[in-house]
Short mmCIF file of N, CA and C in Angstrom, two decimals:
data_model
loop_
_atom_site.label_atom_id
_atom_site.label_comp_id
_atom_site.label_asym_id
_atom_site.label_seq_id
_atom_site.Cartn_x
_atom_site.Cartn_y
_atom_site.Cartn_z
N LEU A 12 15.84 -88.12 33.69
CA LEU A 12 14.48 -87.95 34.16
C LEU A 12 13.60 -87.40 33.03
N ASP A 13 14.13 -86.44 32.29
CA ASP A 13 13.37 -85.84 31.19
C ASP A 13 12.94 -86.89 30.17
N LYS A 14 13.84 -87.80 29.82
CA LYS A 14 13.53 -88.85 28.85
C LYS A 14 12.42 -89.77 29.38
N ILE A 15 12.47 -90.08 30.65
CA ILE A 15 11.46 -90.95 31.25
C ILE A 15 10.10 -90.26 31.24
N VAL A 16 10.06 -89.01 31.64
CA VAL A 16 8.79 -88.26 31.66
C VAL A 16 8.22 -88.16 30.25
N ARG A 17 9.04 -87.86 29.27
CA ARG A 17 8.56 -87.76 27.88
C ARG A 17 8.02 -89.10 27.38
N ARG A 18 8.65 -90.19 27.77
CA ARG A 18 8.19 -91.51 27.35
C ARG A 18 6.85 -91.86 28.01
N LEU A 19 6.68 -91.49 29.27
CA LEU A 19 5.47 -91.82 30.01
C LEU A 19 4.31 -90.85 29.78
N SER A 20 4.59 -89.66 29.31
CA SER A 20 3.57 -88.61 29.20
C SER A 20 2.29 -89.03 28.49
N PRO A 21 2.33 -89.70 27.34
CA PRO A 21 1.07 -90.07 26.69
C PRO A 21 0.18 -90.95 27.57
N ASP A 22 0.77 -91.91 28.27
CA ASP A 22 -0.01 -92.78 29.16
C ASP A 22 -0.53 -92.01 30.37
N LEU A 23 0.27 -91.08 30.87
CA LEU A 23 -0.17 -90.30 32.02
C LEU A 23 -1.35 -89.41 31.67
N VAL A 24 -1.32 -88.80 30.49
CA VAL A 24 -2.43 -87.95 30.06
C VAL A 24 -3.69 -88.79 29.89
N GLU A 25 -3.59 -89.95 29.29
CA GLU A 25 -4.75 -90.82 29.09
C GLU A 25 -5.32 -91.32 30.42
N SER A 26 -4.51 -91.44 31.44
CA SER A 26 -4.94 -91.95 32.73
C SER A 26 -5.53 -90.88 33.64
N THR A 27 -5.31 -89.62 33.32
CA THR A 27 -5.80 -88.53 34.16
C THR A 27 -7.21 -88.14 33.74
N VAL A 28 -8.10 -87.97 34.72
CA VAL A 28 -9.49 -87.65 34.42
C VAL A 28 -9.93 -86.42 35.22
N ALA A 29 -10.97 -85.78 34.70
CA ALA A 29 -11.64 -84.70 35.44
C ALA A 29 -12.86 -85.31 36.10
N ILE A 30 -13.14 -84.91 37.32
CA ILE A 30 -14.29 -85.40 38.07
C ILE A 30 -15.23 -84.22 38.29
N MET A 31 -16.44 -84.34 37.78
CA MET A 31 -17.42 -83.27 37.92
C MET A 31 -18.47 -83.72 38.93
N ILE A 32 -18.61 -82.95 40.01
CA ILE A 32 -19.46 -83.37 41.11
C ILE A 32 -20.03 -82.15 41.82
N ASP A 33 -21.33 -82.13 42.00
CA ASP A 33 -22.00 -81.07 42.75
C ASP A 33 -21.62 -79.66 42.29
N GLY A 34 -21.52 -79.45 41.00
CA GLY A 34 -21.19 -78.12 40.49
C GLY A 34 -19.73 -77.76 40.56
N GLY A 35 -18.89 -78.63 41.12
CA GLY A 35 -17.46 -78.40 41.20
C GLY A 35 -16.71 -79.45 40.41
N SER A 36 -15.42 -79.44 40.52
CA SER A 36 -14.62 -80.43 39.80
C SER A 36 -13.34 -80.73 40.57
N GLY A 37 -12.76 -81.85 40.22
CA GLY A 37 -11.49 -82.27 40.79
C GLY A 37 -10.78 -83.11 39.75
N SER A 38 -9.72 -83.74 40.13
CA SER A 38 -9.00 -84.60 39.20
C SER A 38 -8.82 -85.97 39.83
N GLY A 39 -8.54 -86.95 38.98
CA GLY A 39 -8.30 -88.30 39.44
C GLY A 39 -7.43 -89.03 38.44
N VAL A 40 -7.07 -90.25 38.79
CA VAL A 40 -6.21 -91.07 37.94
C VAL A 40 -6.81 -92.46 37.83
N ILE A 41 -6.94 -92.97 36.61
CA ILE A 41 -7.38 -94.34 36.38
C ILE A 41 -6.22 -95.24 36.77
N VAL A 42 -6.49 -96.19 37.67
CA VAL A 42 -5.40 -97.04 38.18
C VAL A 42 -5.55 -98.51 37.82
N SER A 43 -6.61 -98.87 37.11
CA SER A 43 -6.77 -100.27 36.71
C SER A 43 -7.50 -100.36 35.37
N SER A 44 -7.33 -101.47 34.69
CA SER A 44 -7.95 -101.64 33.37
C SER A 44 -9.46 -101.76 33.45
N ASP A 45 -10.01 -102.06 34.64
CA ASP A 45 -11.47 -102.13 34.77
C ASP A 45 -12.08 -100.79 35.16
N GLY A 46 -11.28 -99.73 35.17
CA GLY A 46 -11.81 -98.39 35.35
C GLY A 46 -11.80 -97.83 36.75
N LEU A 47 -11.04 -98.43 37.67
CA LEU A 47 -10.98 -97.87 39.02
C LEU A 47 -10.21 -96.55 38.99
N VAL A 48 -10.80 -95.53 39.59
CA VAL A 48 -10.21 -94.19 39.63
C VAL A 48 -9.92 -93.85 41.08
N ILE A 49 -8.78 -93.21 41.31
CA ILE A 49 -8.43 -92.73 42.64
C ILE A 49 -8.42 -91.20 42.58
N THR A 50 -9.03 -90.59 43.58
CA THR A 50 -9.03 -89.14 43.72
C THR A 50 -8.86 -88.80 45.19
N ALA A 51 -8.94 -87.54 45.52
CA ALA A 51 -8.84 -87.11 46.91
C ALA A 51 -10.20 -87.24 47.60
N ALA A 52 -10.18 -87.56 48.86
CA ALA A 52 -11.42 -87.71 49.63
C ALA A 52 -12.21 -86.41 49.66
N HIS A 53 -11.52 -85.28 49.65
CA HIS A 53 -12.25 -84.02 49.69
C HIS A 53 -13.00 -83.74 48.38
N VAL A 54 -12.68 -84.46 47.32
CA VAL A 54 -13.41 -84.30 46.05
C VAL A 54 -14.76 -85.01 46.14
N THR A 55 -14.78 -86.25 46.61
CA THR A 55 -16.03 -87.00 46.66
C THR A 55 -16.75 -86.86 48.00
N SER A 56 -16.06 -86.64 49.05
CA SER A 56 -16.51 -86.40 50.42
C SER A 56 -17.20 -87.57 51.12
N VAL A 57 -18.04 -88.34 50.44
CA VAL A 57 -18.74 -89.47 51.08
C VAL A 57 -18.90 -90.62 50.09
N PRO A 58 -19.02 -91.86 50.58
CA PRO A 58 -19.29 -93.00 49.70
C PRO A 58 -20.70 -92.85 49.09
N GLY A 59 -20.88 -93.43 47.92
CA GLY A 59 -22.18 -93.45 47.26
C GLY A 59 -22.54 -92.18 46.52
N LYS A 60 -21.61 -91.28 46.37
CA LYS A 60 -21.85 -90.00 45.69
C LYS A 60 -21.81 -90.21 44.18
N GLN A 61 -22.80 -89.67 43.48
CA GLN A 61 -22.86 -89.75 42.02
C GLN A 61 -22.04 -88.61 41.42
N MET A 62 -21.35 -88.91 40.34
CA MET A 62 -20.53 -87.91 39.66
C MET A 62 -20.35 -88.29 38.21
N LYS A 63 -19.71 -87.43 37.45
CA LYS A 63 -19.35 -87.73 36.07
C LYS A 63 -17.84 -87.64 35.96
N VAL A 64 -17.29 -88.50 35.11
CA VAL A 64 -15.85 -88.53 34.88
C VAL A 64 -15.61 -88.17 33.42
N LEU A 65 -14.76 -87.17 33.20
CA LEU A 65 -14.43 -86.75 31.84
C LEU A 65 -13.06 -87.31 31.49
N LEU A 66 -13.04 -88.17 30.46
CA LEU A 66 -11.80 -88.80 30.02
C LEU A 66 -11.04 -87.88 29.07
N ALA A 67 -9.76 -88.18 28.87
CA ALA A 67 -8.91 -87.36 28.01
C ALA A 67 -9.43 -87.31 26.57
N ASP A 68 -10.15 -88.36 26.14
CA ASP A 68 -10.66 -88.38 24.76
C ASP A 68 -12.01 -87.66 24.62
N GLY A 69 -12.48 -87.04 25.70
CA GLY A 69 -13.72 -86.28 25.66
C GLY A 69 -14.96 -87.03 26.12
N ARG A 70 -14.86 -88.35 26.31
CA ARG A 70 -16.02 -89.09 26.79
C ARG A 70 -16.34 -88.70 28.23
N GLU A 71 -17.64 -88.63 28.52
CA GLU A 71 -18.12 -88.32 29.87
C GLU A 71 -18.87 -89.54 30.38
N LEU A 72 -18.44 -90.08 31.52
CA LEU A 72 -18.99 -91.32 32.04
C LEU A 72 -19.53 -91.13 33.46
N PRO A 73 -20.62 -91.84 33.79
CA PRO A 73 -21.13 -91.77 35.16
C PRO A 73 -20.28 -92.62 36.09
N ALA A 74 -20.22 -92.21 37.35
CA ALA A 74 -19.47 -92.98 38.35
C ALA A 74 -20.10 -92.74 39.72
N THR A 75 -19.80 -93.64 40.65
CA THR A 75 -20.27 -93.54 42.02
C THR A 75 -19.09 -93.79 42.95
N SER A 76 -18.91 -92.95 43.95
CA SER A 76 -17.78 -93.14 44.87
C SER A 76 -17.98 -94.41 45.69
N LEU A 77 -16.90 -95.14 45.90
CA LEU A 77 -16.94 -96.38 46.67
C LEU A 77 -16.66 -96.15 48.14
N GLY A 78 -15.84 -95.19 48.43
CA GLY A 78 -15.46 -94.94 49.81
C GLY A 78 -14.52 -93.77 49.90
N VAL A 79 -14.22 -93.38 51.11
CA VAL A 79 -13.26 -92.30 51.33
C VAL A 79 -12.42 -92.61 52.56
N ASP A 80 -11.24 -92.07 52.57
CA ASP A 80 -10.36 -92.16 53.73
C ASP A 80 -9.87 -90.74 54.00
N HIS A 81 -10.55 -90.05 54.89
CA HIS A 81 -10.19 -88.66 55.15
C HIS A 81 -8.83 -88.53 55.83
N GLY A 82 -8.36 -89.60 56.47
CA GLY A 82 -7.04 -89.58 57.08
C GLY A 82 -5.92 -89.45 56.07
N THR A 83 -6.09 -90.11 54.92
CA THR A 83 -5.09 -90.01 53.85
C THR A 83 -5.59 -89.13 52.72
N ASP A 84 -6.83 -88.66 52.81
CA ASP A 84 -7.49 -87.85 51.79
C ASP A 84 -7.58 -88.61 50.47
N GLY A 85 -7.88 -89.91 50.54
CA GLY A 85 -8.01 -90.72 49.34
C GLY A 85 -9.43 -91.22 49.16
N ALA A 86 -9.83 -91.45 47.88
CA ALA A 86 -11.16 -91.96 47.59
C ALA A 86 -11.15 -92.73 46.28
N PRO A 87 -11.59 -94.02 46.28
CA PRO A 87 -11.69 -94.79 45.05
C PRO A 87 -13.11 -94.81 44.53
N PHE A 88 -13.27 -94.91 43.23
CA PHE A 88 -14.58 -95.14 42.64
C PHE A 88 -14.40 -95.75 41.26
N PRO A 89 -15.41 -96.51 40.82
CA PRO A 89 -15.29 -97.13 39.51
C PRO A 89 -15.82 -96.22 38.42
N SER A 90 -15.20 -96.32 37.28
CA SER A 90 -15.68 -95.66 36.08
C SER A 90 -15.92 -96.77 35.07
N VAL A 91 -16.33 -96.44 33.89
CA VAL A 91 -16.50 -97.43 32.83
C VAL A 91 -15.13 -97.76 32.28
N PRO A 92 -14.84 -99.02 31.99
CA PRO A 92 -13.51 -99.36 31.45
C PRO A 92 -13.18 -98.54 30.21
N THR A 93 -11.92 -98.15 30.11
CA THR A 93 -11.49 -97.30 28.99
C THR A 93 -10.98 -98.11 27.84
#
């Protein structure tokens, strides 16, 4: 398991983002090459919410939440392709 985690770590770090919204922050993961990010519904709370996404390389990008599922606490939104 240790070898697998060490091999995957660089990609995992690059895929993890900070989400800055309404004076707070949360985390998310880029799940597609076109910049789709998944986070928890409690981070974005409602569809259409404006936020900024901070990438591992320091870039800060605008994003808008697409939707939320409070039952699973999931929320997708697009970011700019990385």
